[in-house]
Amino acid sequence: METGHWYRAGRLPYCDDERPNLITHIATTPAPQADCTMTAPIQEALAAKNLLPREHYLDRGYVDAEIIVQSAREHQIEVVGPVITDPAWQAHTPGGLSVAQFVLDWEAQQAICPQGVSSQSWSPARDRYGNEMIVIQFPRVACRACDERANCTKAKHGARTLSVRPRAHHEAIQMTRSHQQTGAFRKKYRRRAGVEGSFSQANRRCDLRHARYIGLAKVWLQHLITAIALNLFRALAWLAEVPRAQTRTSAFAKLMGQLP
Ligand code: SF4
């Protein structure tokens, strides 16, 4: 890796069980670029090549509400990946009243809190990144008299306020947060281990982590040649019916698995 020149390769292998896992796209960016900014461009590029997947397996850094909604709307892709958990203190405090426990009536533009109190205002706003938001305020009189106040708000004298994304985004994020707690999600998401396996193979065989050249275009070419080499290797292994490597289980995990 050249000092001061850091790059990242984005790769999307096909993961169907009966086919060779081939790398279908290379996206090389400067390393500081946020992962989630690349999901949409990668999907656009795959659409142009008629190689869109039905399900797009992504790690947490590549998934947010906008990605989930846009993938379904623009490309009919189901995003399979976890989103960040609710960062609000209420979601991480036993007994805390997080936004997931409020009922939102989108048509009436009203929210109902777990104590049955209706909101008094519902106002469109924007967050500091320019994203559309809705700020929902509950009546101060009801909140000040509420027995659950300590679990709901830290405002000394004010009322509970909720800030939520527009309906499609809010529902997508809530549904994903709930689904990612389930065993069914964890089982399905295991398939993504193949992506990490691709990186591992590329590092071991082709020294992917080291950029041999200076300049994004040349490093992209290095990544492209790496992907071609891996695809050839994978296609040959598939033709020869070489079994795929399994994800390694650490000694500690094996030991834990033996405990009653
Ligand atoms: S503090 Fe206000 S919003 Fe929270 S539960 Fe009580 S009445 Fe509802």
Short mmCIF file of C-alpha atoms and ligand atoms in Angstrom, two decimals:
data_model
loop_
_atom_site.label_atom_id
_atom_site.label_comp_id
_atom_site.label_asym_id
_atom_site.label_seq_id
_atom_site.Cartn_x
_atom_site.Cartn_y
_atom_site.Cartn_z
CA MET A 1 0.00 0.00 0.00
CA GLU A 2 1.47 3.33 -0.97
CA THR A 3 1.66 5.75 1.92
CA GLY A 4 -1.13 8.26 1.57
CA HIS A 5 -2.99 6.29 -1.10
CA TRP A 6 -5.64 4.04 0.34
CA TYR A 7 -8.21 2.24 -1.70
CA ARG A 8 -11.06 -0.13 -1.17
CA ALA A 9 -12.54 -2.70 -3.52
CA GLY A 10 -16.27 -3.40 -3.48
CA ARG A 11 -17.16 -6.86 -4.77
CA LEU A 12 -20.37 -8.72 -5.26
CA PRO A 13 -20.11 -12.46 -5.80
CA TYR A 14 -23.15 -14.45 -6.83
CA CYS A 15 -23.98 -16.78 -3.96
CA ASP A 16 -26.29 -19.39 -5.55
CA ASP A 17 -25.46 -22.84 -4.23
CA GLU A 18 -25.41 -24.58 -7.60
CA ARG A 19 -23.23 -22.08 -9.44
CA PRO A 20 -19.64 -20.90 -9.15
CA ASN A 21 -19.38 -17.82 -6.94
CA LEU A 22 -18.10 -15.21 -9.37
CA ILE A 23 -17.23 -11.58 -8.78
CA THR A 24 -19.58 -9.50 -10.88
CA HIS A 25 -18.43 -5.96 -10.23
CA ILE A 26 -15.46 -3.96 -9.01
CA ALA A 27 -15.80 -0.53 -7.44
CA THR A 28 -12.59 1.10 -6.24
CA THR A 29 -12.83 4.21 -4.10
CA PRO A 30 -10.57 6.21 -1.80
CA ALA A 31 -10.70 4.46 1.59
CA PRO A 32 -12.29 7.35 3.53
CA GLN A 33 -15.44 7.18 1.36
CA ALA A 34 -18.35 5.90 3.46
CA ASP A 35 -19.50 2.40 2.53
CA CYS A 36 -23.18 3.34 2.32
CA THR A 37 -22.44 5.88 -0.45
CA MET A 38 -21.42 3.00 -2.73
CA THR A 39 -24.49 0.74 -2.51
CA ALA A 40 -26.60 2.73 -4.99
CA PRO A 41 -23.78 3.20 -7.58
CA ILE A 42 -22.98 -0.53 -7.39
CA GLN A 43 -26.62 -1.43 -7.98
CA GLU A 44 -26.79 1.01 -10.90
CA ALA A 45 -23.70 -0.57 -12.43
CA LEU A 46 -25.11 -4.08 -11.98
CA ALA A 47 -28.41 -2.98 -13.55
CA ALA A 48 -26.50 -1.66 -16.58
CA LYS A 49 -24.88 -5.11 -16.93
CA ASN A 50 -28.19 -6.90 -16.39
CA LEU A 51 -26.67 -8.62 -13.37
CA LEU A 52 -28.91 -7.37 -10.58
CA PRO A 53 -29.42 -9.90 -7.78
CA ARG A 54 -32.86 -10.63 -6.30
CA GLU A 55 -31.32 -10.32 -2.85
CA HIS A 56 -28.40 -8.07 -2.07
CA TYR A 57 -26.39 -9.25 0.96
CA LEU A 58 -24.69 -6.33 2.63
CA ASP A 59 -22.92 -5.67 5.87
CA ARG A 60 -24.06 -3.04 8.32
CA GLY A 61 -21.95 -0.26 6.81
CA TYR A 62 -23.77 -0.51 3.47
CA VAL A 63 -27.36 -0.55 4.77
CA ASP A 64 -29.59 2.31 5.84
CA ALA A 65 -33.25 3.19 5.41
CA GLU A 66 -32.65 4.98 2.12
CA ILE A 67 -30.79 1.97 0.67
CA ILE A 68 -33.57 -0.46 1.66
CA VAL A 69 -36.33 1.73 0.20
CA GLN A 70 -34.43 2.72 -2.93
CA SER A 71 -33.26 -0.85 -3.70
CA ALA A 72 -36.85 -2.10 -3.59
CA ARG A 73 -38.29 0.88 -5.48
CA GLU A 74 -35.66 1.27 -8.21
CA HIS A 75 -34.49 -2.31 -8.74
CA GLN A 76 -36.95 -4.63 -6.90
CA ILE A 77 -34.03 -5.87 -4.79
CA GLU A 78 -34.47 -7.16 -1.27
CA VAL A 79 -31.61 -5.89 0.88
CA VAL A 80 -30.44 -8.56 3.33
CA GLY A 81 -28.30 -6.96 5.99
CA PRO A 82 -28.49 -5.49 9.47
CA VAL A 83 -29.02 -1.83 10.21
CA ILE A 84 -27.64 0.04 13.21
CA THR A 85 -29.68 -0.43 16.35
CA ASP A 86 -31.71 2.49 17.66
CA PRO A 87 -29.05 4.78 19.21
CA ALA A 88 -31.55 6.50 21.55
CA TRP A 89 -30.96 5.85 25.26
CA GLN A 90 -34.53 4.58 25.66
CA ALA A 91 -33.75 1.63 23.38
CA HIS A 92 -30.82 0.55 25.59
CA THR A 93 -32.36 1.08 29.01
CA PRO A 94 -34.47 -1.60 30.69
CA GLY A 95 -38.05 -0.29 30.70
CA GLY A 96 -37.17 2.55 28.32
CA LEU A 97 -39.86 3.68 25.90
CA SER A 98 -38.24 3.67 22.48
CA VAL A 99 -39.80 4.89 19.26
CA ALA A 100 -40.65 1.27 18.33
CA GLN A 101 -43.24 1.27 21.13
CA PHE A 102 -45.16 4.26 19.78
CA VAL A 103 -48.03 3.78 17.33
CA LEU A 104 -47.79 6.12 14.34
CA ASP A 105 -50.96 6.96 12.42
CA TRP A 106 -49.47 8.29 9.18
CA GLU A 107 -52.80 9.27 7.59
CA ALA A 108 -53.96 11.22 10.63
CA GLN A 109 -50.42 12.50 11.26
CA GLN A 110 -50.61 11.56 14.88
CA ALA A 111 -48.64 9.33 17.26
CA ILE A 112 -49.91 7.51 20.32
CA CYS A 113 -47.47 6.80 23.15
CA PRO A 114 -47.39 3.60 25.22
CA GLN A 115 -49.47 5.41 27.87
CA GLY A 116 -52.22 6.08 25.33
CA VAL A 117 -51.55 9.81 24.99
CA SER A 118 -51.90 11.35 21.50
CA SER A 119 -49.27 13.68 20.11
CA GLN A 120 -50.06 17.36 19.83
CA SER A 121 -47.91 18.27 16.82
CA TRP A 122 -46.48 16.53 13.73
CA SER A 123 -44.07 18.77 11.82
CA PRO A 124 -41.95 18.14 8.70
CA ALA A 125 -38.27 18.99 9.23
CA ARG A 126 -34.78 18.10 7.98
CA ASP A 127 -31.87 16.62 9.88
CA ARG A 128 -28.34 18.06 9.69
CA TYR A 129 -27.64 15.98 6.58
CA GLY A 130 -30.67 17.38 4.78
CA ASN A 131 -32.78 14.21 5.12
CA GLU A 132 -36.54 14.59 5.48
CA MET A 133 -37.74 14.05 9.04
CA ILE A 134 -40.93 14.37 11.02
CA VAL A 135 -40.76 15.86 14.50
CA ILE A 136 -43.57 14.72 16.76
CA GLN A 137 -44.28 16.44 20.04
CA PHE A 138 -46.42 15.19 22.92
CA PRO A 139 -48.42 17.48 25.21
CA ARG A 140 -46.31 18.88 28.02
CA VAL A 141 -49.10 18.68 30.61
CA ALA A 142 -49.62 14.94 30.02
CA CYS A 143 -45.88 14.20 30.00
CA ARG A 144 -45.21 16.10 33.20
CA ALA A 145 -47.90 14.14 35.01
CA CYS A 146 -46.92 10.79 33.51
CA ASP A 147 -45.76 7.90 35.74
CA GLU A 148 -43.51 6.62 32.93
CA ARG A 149 -41.79 9.95 32.42
CA ALA A 150 -38.38 8.74 33.70
CA ASN A 151 -38.44 5.93 31.12
CA CYS A 152 -39.50 8.24 28.31
CA THR A 153 -37.72 11.57 28.40
CA LYS A 154 -34.80 13.26 30.11
CA ALA A 155 -36.24 16.73 29.52
CA LYS A 156 -36.41 18.48 32.87
CA HIS A 157 -39.73 20.16 32.29
CA GLY A 158 -40.56 19.54 28.64
CA ALA A 159 -42.46 16.80 26.84
CA ARG A 160 -41.32 13.75 24.84
CA THR A 161 -40.34 14.48 21.28
CA LEU A 162 -39.91 11.88 18.53
CA SER A 163 -37.90 12.43 15.36
CA VAL A 164 -38.73 9.87 12.68
CA ARG A 165 -38.00 9.43 8.98
CA PRO A 166 -40.88 9.54 6.44
CA ARG A 167 -43.21 6.53 6.46
CA ALA A 168 -41.46 4.21 3.97
CA HIS A 169 -38.07 4.78 5.58
CA HIS A 170 -39.35 4.53 9.13
CA GLU A 171 -41.24 1.31 8.48
CA ALA A 172 -38.29 -0.21 6.60
CA ILE A 173 -35.88 0.50 9.44
CA GLN A 174 -38.26 -0.72 12.16
CA MET A 175 -39.05 -3.91 10.25
CA THR A 176 -35.36 -4.60 9.62
CA ARG A 177 -34.40 -3.94 13.25
CA SER A 178 -37.07 -6.34 14.42
CA HIS A 179 -36.27 -9.01 11.80
CA GLN A 180 -32.53 -8.95 12.42
CA GLN A 181 -33.15 -10.22 15.98
CA THR A 182 -34.65 -13.46 14.67
CA GLY A 183 -33.02 -16.82 14.09
CA ALA A 184 -34.45 -16.87 10.57
CA PHE A 185 -32.51 -13.71 9.70
CA ARG A 186 -29.28 -15.00 11.25
CA LYS A 187 -29.59 -18.25 9.32
CA LYS A 188 -30.24 -16.46 6.04
CA TYR A 189 -27.47 -13.92 6.63
CA ARG A 190 -24.87 -16.67 7.03
CA ARG A 191 -24.73 -16.72 3.25
CA ARG A 192 -22.88 -13.41 3.37
CA ALA A 193 -19.85 -15.18 4.86
CA GLY A 194 -19.04 -16.01 1.23
CA VAL A 195 -18.27 -12.33 0.60
CA GLU A 196 -15.71 -12.29 3.40
CA GLY A 197 -14.32 -15.53 1.96
CA SER A 198 -13.84 -13.72 -1.36
CA PHE A 199 -11.82 -10.99 0.32
CA SER A 200 -9.79 -13.55 2.19
CA GLN A 201 -9.05 -15.49 -1.00
CA ALA A 202 -8.12 -12.29 -2.83
CA ASN A 203 -5.76 -11.28 -0.03
CA ARG A 204 -4.07 -14.66 0.18
CA ARG A 205 -3.73 -15.28 -3.54
CA CYS A 206 -3.40 -11.78 -5.00
CA ASP A 207 -2.31 -9.53 -2.13
CA LEU A 208 -5.43 -7.41 -2.56
CA ARG A 209 -4.75 -5.18 0.43
CA HIS A 210 -1.64 -3.70 -1.14
CA ALA A 211 -2.10 -1.14 -3.89
CA ARG A 212 0.77 -1.69 -6.31
CA TYR A 213 0.26 1.59 -8.15
CA ILE A 214 -0.44 5.23 -7.42
CA GLY A 215 -3.73 6.62 -8.69
CA LEU A 216 -7.31 5.41 -8.53
CA ALA A 217 -7.49 4.32 -12.18
CA LYS A 218 -4.43 2.08 -11.89
CA VAL A 219 -5.55 0.58 -8.59
CA TRP A 220 -8.95 -0.08 -10.14
CA LEU A 221 -7.16 -1.94 -12.96
CA GLN A 222 -5.25 -3.97 -10.35
CA HIS A 223 -8.56 -4.86 -8.67
CA LEU A 224 -10.11 -5.74 -12.03
CA ILE A 225 -7.25 -8.10 -12.92
CA THR A 226 -7.45 -9.62 -9.43
CA ALA A 227 -11.17 -10.30 -9.94
CA ILE A 228 -10.54 -11.87 -13.36
CA ALA A 229 -7.87 -14.14 -11.85
CA LEU A 230 -10.15 -15.18 -8.99
CA ASN A 231 -13.06 -15.81 -11.36
CA LEU A 232 -10.89 -18.06 -13.52
CA PHE A 233 -9.69 -19.92 -10.45
CA ARG A 234 -13.26 -20.28 -9.14
CA ALA A 235 -14.68 -21.38 -12.49
CA LEU A 236 -11.99 -24.05 -12.81
CA ALA A 237 -12.58 -25.23 -9.24
CA TRP A 238 -16.33 -25.43 -9.94
CA LEU A 239 -15.78 -27.40 -13.17
CA ALA A 240 -13.50 -29.80 -11.29
CA GLU A 241 -16.14 -30.08 -8.53
CA VAL A 242 -13.70 -29.00 -5.84
CA PRO A 243 -15.71 -28.61 -2.62
CA ARG A 244 -15.96 -25.07 -1.31
CA ALA A 245 -14.04 -24.18 1.82
CA GLN A 246 -16.19 -23.85 4.90
CA THR A 247 -16.03 -20.94 7.29
CA ARG A 248 -13.45 -21.77 9.96
CA THR A 249 -14.78 -22.32 13.45
CA SER A 250 -12.47 -20.93 16.12
CA ALA A 251 -11.19 -23.17 18.93
CA PHE A 252 -13.20 -21.10 21.41
CA ALA A 253 -16.44 -21.50 19.39
CA LYS A 254 -15.81 -25.25 19.12
CA LEU A 255 -15.29 -25.45 22.87
CA MET A 256 -18.48 -23.48 23.52
CA GLY A 257 -20.36 -25.83 21.18
CA GLN A 258 -19.30 -28.80 23.32
CA LEU A 259 -20.60 -27.32 26.54
CA PRO A 260 -23.91 -28.75 27.75
S1 SF4 B 1 -43.87 10.91 29.08
FE1 SF4 B 1 -45.42 11.63 27.63
S2 SF4 B 1 -45.03 10.53 25.73
FE2 SF4 B 1 -43.91 9.48 27.37
S3 SF4 B 1 -45.29 7.84 28.01
FE3 SF4 B 1 -45.67 9.58 29.31
S4 SF4 B 1 -47.33 10.73 28.37
FE4 SF4 B 1 -46.51 9.32 26.86
#
